[in-house]
Amino acid sequence: MFKGITGRWVLSTMMFTVLIIILIVTGLVYATSSLFNNEVERTLTSAGEELTLIFDNYEADNSTTFSSAATSYVEDFRHKEQMEVMVLNSTGRIVLTSTGFSYDENEDTKDYEAAKNSKDGCAFYRGTTSSGEPITSYVRVICNHNGYAVGALRYVVSTADVTKRVVIISAIIIFAGLFILFMIIMPGIYFVRSIVSPVRELTETANKIAHGDFSSKIEKKYNDEIGDLSDSINNMAKDLENTEQMKNDFISRVSHELRTPLTAIKGWAETMQLSGRKKLDRRTFDKGMGVIINESGRLTGIVEELLDFSRIQTGRMVLINEKLDILAELDEVIYMLKDRAVNEGKHLIYDEPTEIFPPVYGDRNRLKQVFINVIDNALKYTPVDGVVAIEIKYDKKSDPDNIAITITDTGCGIPAEDLPKVKEKFYKANQKVNGSGIGLAVADEIMQLHKGTLEIESGVGVGTTVTITLPVLNES
């Protein structure tokens, strides 16, 4: 019960609130009771003040004389309907009452002893009569000129009605306190449940997602922080589901990419082994060795691509930076790929600029890897007789801090819905063309490590343009 948010709310807020309300209710009940009792005491005290006039300078030395004077006072008492007046002798025994009825001689008059022992000769008493009726009494002792107590007058008021009123008012106060407590608890419980229930649902859904159930969704019930959290978890689940699907597709593609060259290598190796017993013609031998070498290089490229991706993901890719002539590095890559373009019947166009370019600071091999990856993709998606154009520019006036390399092809292009995702890991827009789907992701990460950019523009049926931007080396 006292675990979690609900328990903390009960222990902190509600217990404190209940304590405050109990203190307030108790205080009001006590104040009400005191108010009524004080009013009764004031009434009794006011009536007793008349004695100071009647018995002022009283000189009688015996109880008989006092009883006679007190009897006259009782007979003329003006508040008989409000209270009862009793005459007590010097021993505290009741000798006369204003009601005229018989009185109980065994009536407890210990308030008389209290009045005699008090400094002002007065005392209050709250209790019950011998018949059980609740009363409040006020005793005033009468002394002669020698200070000897010759008797006392006792004013008695029944507090049954007062007690009833106090009980009724106290009940109203307690009910009001309970009502206030109820009005505090119910909204509080509703509010806590409005937090706890969604949090529990969030926890359950998060556990399902953690165990691979990415189809789990949370119903958004509130347009607040919890609603925003629900949206975030739903979006996260959707992204994880897409990533999981892309990862599975990636594994399938990589498996296929690895199987194809391995099959070719194994096939030609077996062919050459079987043919080794008899004389193998030079043409067949050269063709088989060429396939084995090319497919081995292809395998090496796939493995290196995977290793690079792993290094980037774990932050272990380290650049060996140096001062570079970017124009020379680009020329070397284009020279490497020219024969491939000719063999595939595609046009690789590049006009080497005549002006001198400023140096850049970067990793020679990694930048070549980016150029090879982008130009390889351009050739891969460009049909026979298609064109892949490469241009390098440096405008000292408009952009003196960057060198831009543009690779444009006349291939199939990338659909608009796929364009924002082509640099994501595992994503591959065209499933018909060979490739692992992580080449552009690796290239983009390498450019980010060089503080450069790799931007892609494309249109279906028009072609694709990739712009690589590298910062120039500031030698000042």
XYZ file of C-alpha atoms in Angstrom:
476
model
C 0.000 0.000 0.000
C 2.804 2.392 0.883
C 4.984 1.633 -2.120
C 5.373 3.842 -5.170
C 3.826 7.221 -5.870
C 0.546 6.420 -4.089
C 2.356 5.442 -0.898
C 4.523 8.557 -0.921
C 1.433 10.701 -1.514
C -0.432 9.035 1.394
C 2.520 9.319 3.755
C 3.490 12.874 2.870
C 0.425 14.807 1.752
C -2.596 12.946 3.092
C -1.287 12.146 6.572
C -0.242 15.760 7.001
C -3.635 16.969 5.704
C -5.562 14.583 7.983
C -3.487 15.713 10.962
C -4.177 19.379 10.204
C -7.915 18.770 9.831
C -8.026 16.758 13.078
C -6.250 19.581 14.908
C -8.604 22.171 13.433
C -11.729 20.142 14.264
C -10.465 19.433 17.783
C -9.667 23.106 18.265
C -13.105 24.207 17.066
C -14.869 21.660 19.273
C -12.830 22.751 22.276
C -13.419 26.429 21.474
C -17.182 25.837 21.168
C -17.328 23.949 24.464
C -15.233 26.618 26.196
C -17.390 29.401 24.753
C -20.614 27.910 26.127
C -19.061 27.027 29.488
C -17.554 30.488 29.842
C -20.934 32.015 29.059
C -22.532 29.920 31.824
C -19.792 30.963 34.249
C -20.247 34.634 33.345
C -23.968 34.338 33.993
C -23.340 32.724 37.374
C -20.665 35.255 38.272
C -22.925 38.145 37.289
C -25.681 36.825 39.557
C -23.220 36.348 42.403
C -22.020 39.955 42.160
C -25.292 41.031 43.848
C -24.040 39.541 47.110
C -21.416 42.223 47.445
C -24.236 44.742 47.879
C -26.513 42.724 50.123
C -23.904 41.293 52.460
C -21.485 44.196 52.429
C -20.067 44.827 55.933
C -22.004 41.850 57.208
C -21.608 41.716 60.988
C -23.608 38.676 62.113
C -21.612 36.243 64.133
C -23.891 33.204 63.974
C -25.448 31.047 61.301
C -28.991 31.752 62.409
C -28.709 35.421 61.589
C -27.050 34.569 58.254
C -29.792 32.083 57.366
C -32.429 34.748 57.963
C -30.660 37.256 55.718
C -29.975 34.636 53.045
C -33.603 33.504 53.082
C -34.756 37.049 52.339
C -32.217 37.182 49.484
C -33.419 33.910 48.010
C -37.080 34.917 48.218
C -36.349 38.124 46.321
C -33.905 36.508 43.813
C -34.679 37.793 40.300
C -33.175 34.945 38.218
C -35.089 31.982 39.604
C -36.143 30.885 36.112
C -32.543 30.817 34.892
C -30.818 29.195 37.816
C -31.294 27.712 41.247
C -29.897 29.390 44.394
C -28.988 27.291 47.451
C -28.152 28.529 50.910
C -25.383 26.590 52.634
C -24.599 26.816 56.357
C -21.114 27.085 57.753
C -20.620 23.302 57.474
C -21.589 23.267 53.800
C -24.977 21.616 54.281
C -27.844 22.855 52.117
C -30.490 24.554 54.248
C -32.635 26.296 51.601
C -33.190 26.364 47.819
C -34.911 28.883 45.567
C -37.099 26.146 44.010
C -38.955 25.481 47.257
C -38.697 21.719 46.664
C -37.092 19.306 49.008
C -33.431 18.865 48.554
C -31.050 16.007 48.998
C -29.145 16.459 52.211
C -26.456 14.162 50.874
C -25.832 16.461 47.888
C -22.097 16.775 47.302
C -20.987 20.293 48.191
C -17.254 19.953 47.857
C -17.292 23.192 45.858
C -18.025 24.917 49.173
C -14.747 23.626 50.629
C -12.961 24.802 47.474
C -14.478 28.277 47.844
C -13.481 28.481 51.523
C -9.910 27.630 50.619
C -9.716 30.087 47.731
C -8.371 33.618 48.143
C -11.518 35.341 46.894
C -13.966 32.936 48.570
C -15.424 31.747 45.253
C -15.303 28.480 43.321
C -16.790 26.871 40.222
C -17.797 23.257 39.887
C -18.799 21.189 36.874
C -20.297 17.796 37.461
C -23.576 16.014 38.009
C -26.183 15.930 40.712
C -27.073 12.788 42.627
C -29.785 12.229 40.004
C -27.193 12.369 37.197
C -28.134 15.773 35.755
C -25.122 17.752 34.462
C -24.676 21.082 36.249
C -22.333 24.021 36.695
C -22.274 25.647 40.123
C -20.807 28.813 41.561
C -20.259 29.092 45.334
C -19.647 32.354 47.126
C -18.706 32.208 50.812
C -20.097 34.856 53.212
C -17.793 35.850 56.057
C -18.440 38.115 59.075
C -16.271 41.049 60.040
C -13.881 38.667 61.801
C -13.329 36.716 58.567
C -15.181 33.675 59.811
C -17.298 31.812 57.242
C -20.894 31.845 58.426
C -22.334 30.262 55.258
C -22.458 30.491 51.491
C -24.752 30.896 48.538
C -24.557 28.417 45.719
C -25.810 29.209 42.207
C -26.599 26.127 40.131
C -27.406 25.962 36.395
C -28.375 22.818 34.549
C -26.021 22.350 31.578
C -28.057 19.643 29.876
C -29.188 22.049 27.139
C -25.705 23.526 26.858
C -24.181 20.053 26.560
C -26.746 19.162 23.910
C -25.898 22.307 21.942
C -22.184 21.640 22.253
C -22.697 18.073 21.054
C -24.773 19.221 18.075
C -22.317 21.952 17.081
C -19.370 19.574 17.605
C -21.079 16.988 15.405
C -21.586 19.626 12.711
C -17.916 20.635 12.948
C -16.770 16.993 12.793
C -19.050 16.328 9.826
C -17.736 19.428 8.092
C -14.185 18.244 8.762
C -14.956 14.807 7.342
C -16.615 16.398 4.326
C -13.595 18.624 3.705
C -11.313 15.607 4.116
C -13.454 13.667 1.637
C -13.333 16.573 -0.844
C -9.541 16.611 -0.517
C -9.029 12.836 -0.686
C -11.254 12.120 -3.697
C -9.633 14.630 -6.096
C -6.261 13.571 -4.692
C -6.960 9.891 -5.384
C -8.210 10.754 -8.873
C -5.111 12.858 -9.533
C -2.703 10.205 -8.243
C -4.456 7.499 -10.237
C -4.290 9.700 -13.340
C -0.502 9.570 -12.899
C 0.021 6.070 -11.514
C -2.192 4.209 -14.012
C -0.512 5.679 -17.127
C 2.920 5.179 -15.548
C 2.106 1.520 -14.916
C 0.916 1.190 -18.501
C 4.087 2.925 -19.685
C 6.180 0.522 -17.606
C 4.377 -2.550 -18.948
C 4.681 -1.336 -22.545
C 8.355 -0.424 -22.083
C 9.008 -3.944 -20.742
C 7.285 -5.442 -23.777
C 9.361 -3.254 -26.093
C 12.509 -4.223 -24.183
C 11.678 -7.881 -24.854
C 11.242 -7.280 -28.579
C 7.494 -6.626 -28.902
C 7.801 -3.408 -30.922
C 4.123 -3.518 -31.944
C 3.048 -2.535 -28.411
C 1.459 0.900 -28.261
C 0.274 3.178 -25.450
C -3.102 4.879 -25.628
C -2.690 8.632 -25.230
C -5.276 9.774 -22.672
C -3.966 13.179 -21.581
C -2.513 16.147 -23.449
C 0.176 16.766 -20.854
C 3.671 15.568 -19.970
C 2.432 11.973 -19.649
C 0.772 12.263 -23.048
C 4.042 13.575 -24.510
C 5.888 10.655 -22.885
C 3.360 8.231 -24.396
C 3.964 9.748 -27.833
C 7.725 9.492 -27.327
C 7.552 5.811 -26.342
C 5.185 5.037 -29.241
C 7.543 6.817 -31.649
C 10.503 5.008 -30.117
C 8.742 1.654 -30.561
C 7.971 2.525 -34.173
C 11.585 3.556 -34.822
C 12.863 0.400 -33.135
C 10.471 -1.701 -35.212
C 11.719 -0.016 -38.398
C 15.330 -0.389 -37.267
C 14.761 -4.046 -36.422
C 13.234 -4.612 -39.852
C 16.109 -2.768 -41.523
C 18.600 -4.780 -39.468
C 16.964 -8.046 -40.542
C 16.963 -6.870 -44.155
C 20.591 -5.832 -43.747
C 21.587 -9.255 -42.414
C 19.750 -10.867 -45.310
C 21.444 -8.564 -47.836
C 24.903 -9.017 -46.337
C 24.411 -12.774 -46.291
C 23.507 -12.628 -49.974
C 26.393 -10.270 -50.744
C 28.839 -12.622 -49.050
C 27.358 -15.768 -50.558
C 27.582 -14.530 -54.166
C 31.370 -13.962 -54.331
C 32.029 -17.012 -52.157
C 30.006 -19.151 -54.570
C 31.923 -17.772 -57.542
C 35.299 -18.269 -55.826
C 34.424 -21.801 -54.747
C 33.066 -22.694 -58.212
C 36.139 -21.513 -60.100
C 38.508 -22.980 -57.514
C 36.836 -26.401 -57.915
C 36.904 -26.036 -61.712
C 40.613 -25.241 -61.718
C 41.338 -28.052 -59.247
C 39.541 -30.638 -61.387
C 41.172 -29.310 -64.519
C 44.589 -29.380 -62.891
C 45.023 -33.072 -63.775
C 44.921 -32.232 -67.408
C 46.397 -29.306 -69.169
C 44.284 -26.111 -68.530
C 44.216 -23.628 -71.378
C 45.591 -20.203 -70.609
C 42.351 -18.387 -71.388
C 40.307 -20.447 -68.935
C 43.017 -20.145 -66.299
C 43.188 -16.334 -66.631
C 39.413 -16.039 -66.529
C 39.133 -18.203 -63.404
C 41.929 -16.388 -61.594
C 40.405 -13.044 -62.558
C 37.039 -14.038 -61.097
C 38.676 -15.289 -57.903
C 40.730 -12.104 -57.508
C 37.783 -9.791 -58.262
C 35.380 -11.626 -55.968
C 38.003 -11.799 -53.201
C 38.416 -8.037 -53.498
C 34.651 -7.662 -53.346
C 34.559 -9.775 -50.183
C 37.343 -7.701 -48.675
C 35.408 -4.527 -49.454
C 32.252 -5.839 -47.763
C 34.173 -6.948 -44.670
C 36.033 -3.620 -44.476
C 32.729 -1.769 -44.808
C 31.284 -3.792 -41.925
C 34.373 -3.218 -39.801
C 34.254 0.520 -40.482
C 30.607 0.620 -39.523
C 31.377 -1.247 -36.287
C 34.221 1.161 -35.480
C 31.970 4.172 -36.039
C 29.185 2.710 -33.908
C 31.561 2.075 -31.010
C 33.517 5.311 -31.457
C 36.736 3.457 -32.253
C 37.364 4.943 -35.697
C 40.566 6.993 -35.512
C 41.562 9.363 -38.325
C 45.196 9.704 -39.383
C 45.025 13.340 -40.416
C 47.592 15.140 -42.492
C 47.881 18.030 -44.934
C 46.405 16.845 -48.254
C 46.053 17.928 -51.864
C 42.402 16.986 -52.298
C 42.632 17.396 -56.073
C 45.313 14.694 -56.299
C 43.320 12.291 -54.143
C 40.204 12.761 -56.256
C 42.206 12.289 -59.495
C 43.533 8.976 -58.184
C 40.064 7.660 -57.364
C 38.670 8.686 -60.763
C 41.610 7.012 -62.503
C 40.865 3.807 -60.571
C 37.204 3.765 -61.648
C 37.591 4.857 -65.303
C 38.196 1.353 -66.643
C 35.155 0.055 -64.797
C 32.972 2.763 -66.334
C 34.264 1.908 -69.826
C 33.713 -1.816 -69.290
C 30.120 -1.160 -68.134
C 29.425 1.113 -71.118
C 28.969 4.246 -68.984
C 30.488 7.702 -69.344
C 32.570 9.025 -66.456
C 33.138 12.731 -67.112
C 35.632 14.791 -65.163
C 37.357 18.007 -66.188
C 40.353 18.546 -63.990
C 40.535 22.222 -62.943
C 43.622 24.238 -63.822
C 43.638 26.508 -60.768
C 45.442 25.684 -57.566
C 43.269 24.467 -54.670
C 44.076 25.152 -51.009
C 45.076 22.096 -48.928
C 42.709 20.245 -46.587
C 43.440 18.481 -43.316
C 42.168 14.908 -43.205
C 42.694 11.173 -43.463
C 43.852 10.305 -46.990
C 42.453 6.757 -47.058
C 39.128 7.640 -45.445
C 38.477 10.481 -47.890
C 39.302 8.161 -50.802
C 36.854 5.684 -49.278
C 34.122 8.336 -49.373
C 34.877 9.261 -53.009
C 34.963 5.596 -54.074
C 31.689 4.846 -52.263
C 29.798 7.779 -53.790
C 31.151 7.314 -57.354
C 30.611 3.539 -57.091
C 26.961 4.138 -56.154
C 26.575 6.581 -59.042
C 27.953 4.014 -61.546
C 25.891 1.237 -59.966
C 22.573 3.047 -60.417
C 23.382 4.573 -63.808
C 22.215 2.586 -66.859
C 24.342 1.743 -69.905
C 25.234 4.897 -71.897
C 24.395 6.930 -68.797
C 26.593 9.734 -67.537
C 28.350 10.260 -64.215
C 29.798 13.775 -63.991
C 32.296 14.871 -61.340
C 33.158 18.477 -60.548
C 35.353 20.059 -57.886
C 34.962 23.750 -57.056
C 36.525 26.310 -54.790
C 35.105 29.833 -54.790
C 37.397 32.059 -52.773
C 34.925 34.949 -52.857
C 31.583 33.360 -52.013
C 32.823 30.436 -49.860
C 36.517 30.744 -48.978
C 36.350 28.143 -46.198
C 35.139 25.081 -48.129
C 35.877 22.928 -51.156
C 32.839 21.314 -52.824
C 32.930 18.092 -54.841
C 29.795 17.265 -56.819
C 28.983 13.812 -58.272
C 25.945 13.798 -60.565
C 24.465 10.739 -62.301
C 21.627 10.116 -64.750
C 20.400 7.034 -62.928
C 16.970 5.990 -61.690
C 16.916 8.513 -58.855
C 15.666 8.153 -55.285
C 11.965 8.506 -54.318
C 11.152 11.510 -52.112
C 9.996 9.299 -49.215
C 13.312 7.388 -49.238
C 15.628 10.361 -49.648
C 15.752 11.399 -45.930
C 16.637 7.808 -44.937
C 19.363 6.818 -47.409
C 22.125 7.842 -44.987
C 20.637 5.816 -42.122
C 22.251 2.555 -41.082
C 20.859 -0.589 -42.724
C 18.587 1.423 -45.048
C 18.522 0.610 -48.751
C 16.122 2.356 -51.112
C 16.577 0.039 -54.115
C 16.545 -3.639 -53.180
C 17.294 -4.780 -56.760
C 20.861 -3.474 -56.798
C 23.667 -5.229 -54.945
C 24.976 -3.556 -51.807
C 24.907 -3.815 -48.022
C 23.086 -0.535 -47.382
C 25.651 0.882 -44.971
C 28.089 2.473 -47.449
C 26.458 5.923 -47.363
C 26.039 5.733 -43.579
C 29.783 5.103 -43.214
C 30.639 7.841 -45.740
C 28.418 10.349 -43.938
C 30.034 9.508 -40.584
C 33.521 9.942 -42.081
C 32.560 13.359 -43.424
C 31.219 14.376 -40.021
C 34.516 13.327 -38.433
C 36.231 15.663 -40.948
C 33.763 18.449 -40.010
C 32.429 18.305 -43.557
C 29.067 17.405 -45.066
C 27.563 14.909 -47.494
C 24.300 16.163 -49.030
C 22.071 14.252 -51.454
C 19.545 15.628 -53.960
C 17.553 13.352 -56.223
C 14.481 12.946 -58.369
C 12.927 9.763 -59.736
C 13.866 9.338 -63.407
C 16.128 12.385 -63.279
C 19.189 11.205 -61.362
C 21.045 11.960 -58.167
C 23.504 14.655 -57.130
C 25.805 14.148 -54.145
C 27.690 17.169 -52.830
C 30.706 16.582 -50.602
C 31.949 19.649 -48.710
C 35.328 19.748 -47.006
C 36.767 22.616 -44.940
C 40.080 24.003 -46.196
C 43.121 23.974 -43.935
C 43.547 27.245 -42.045
C 47.315 27.717 -41.913
C 47.283 31.144 -40.306
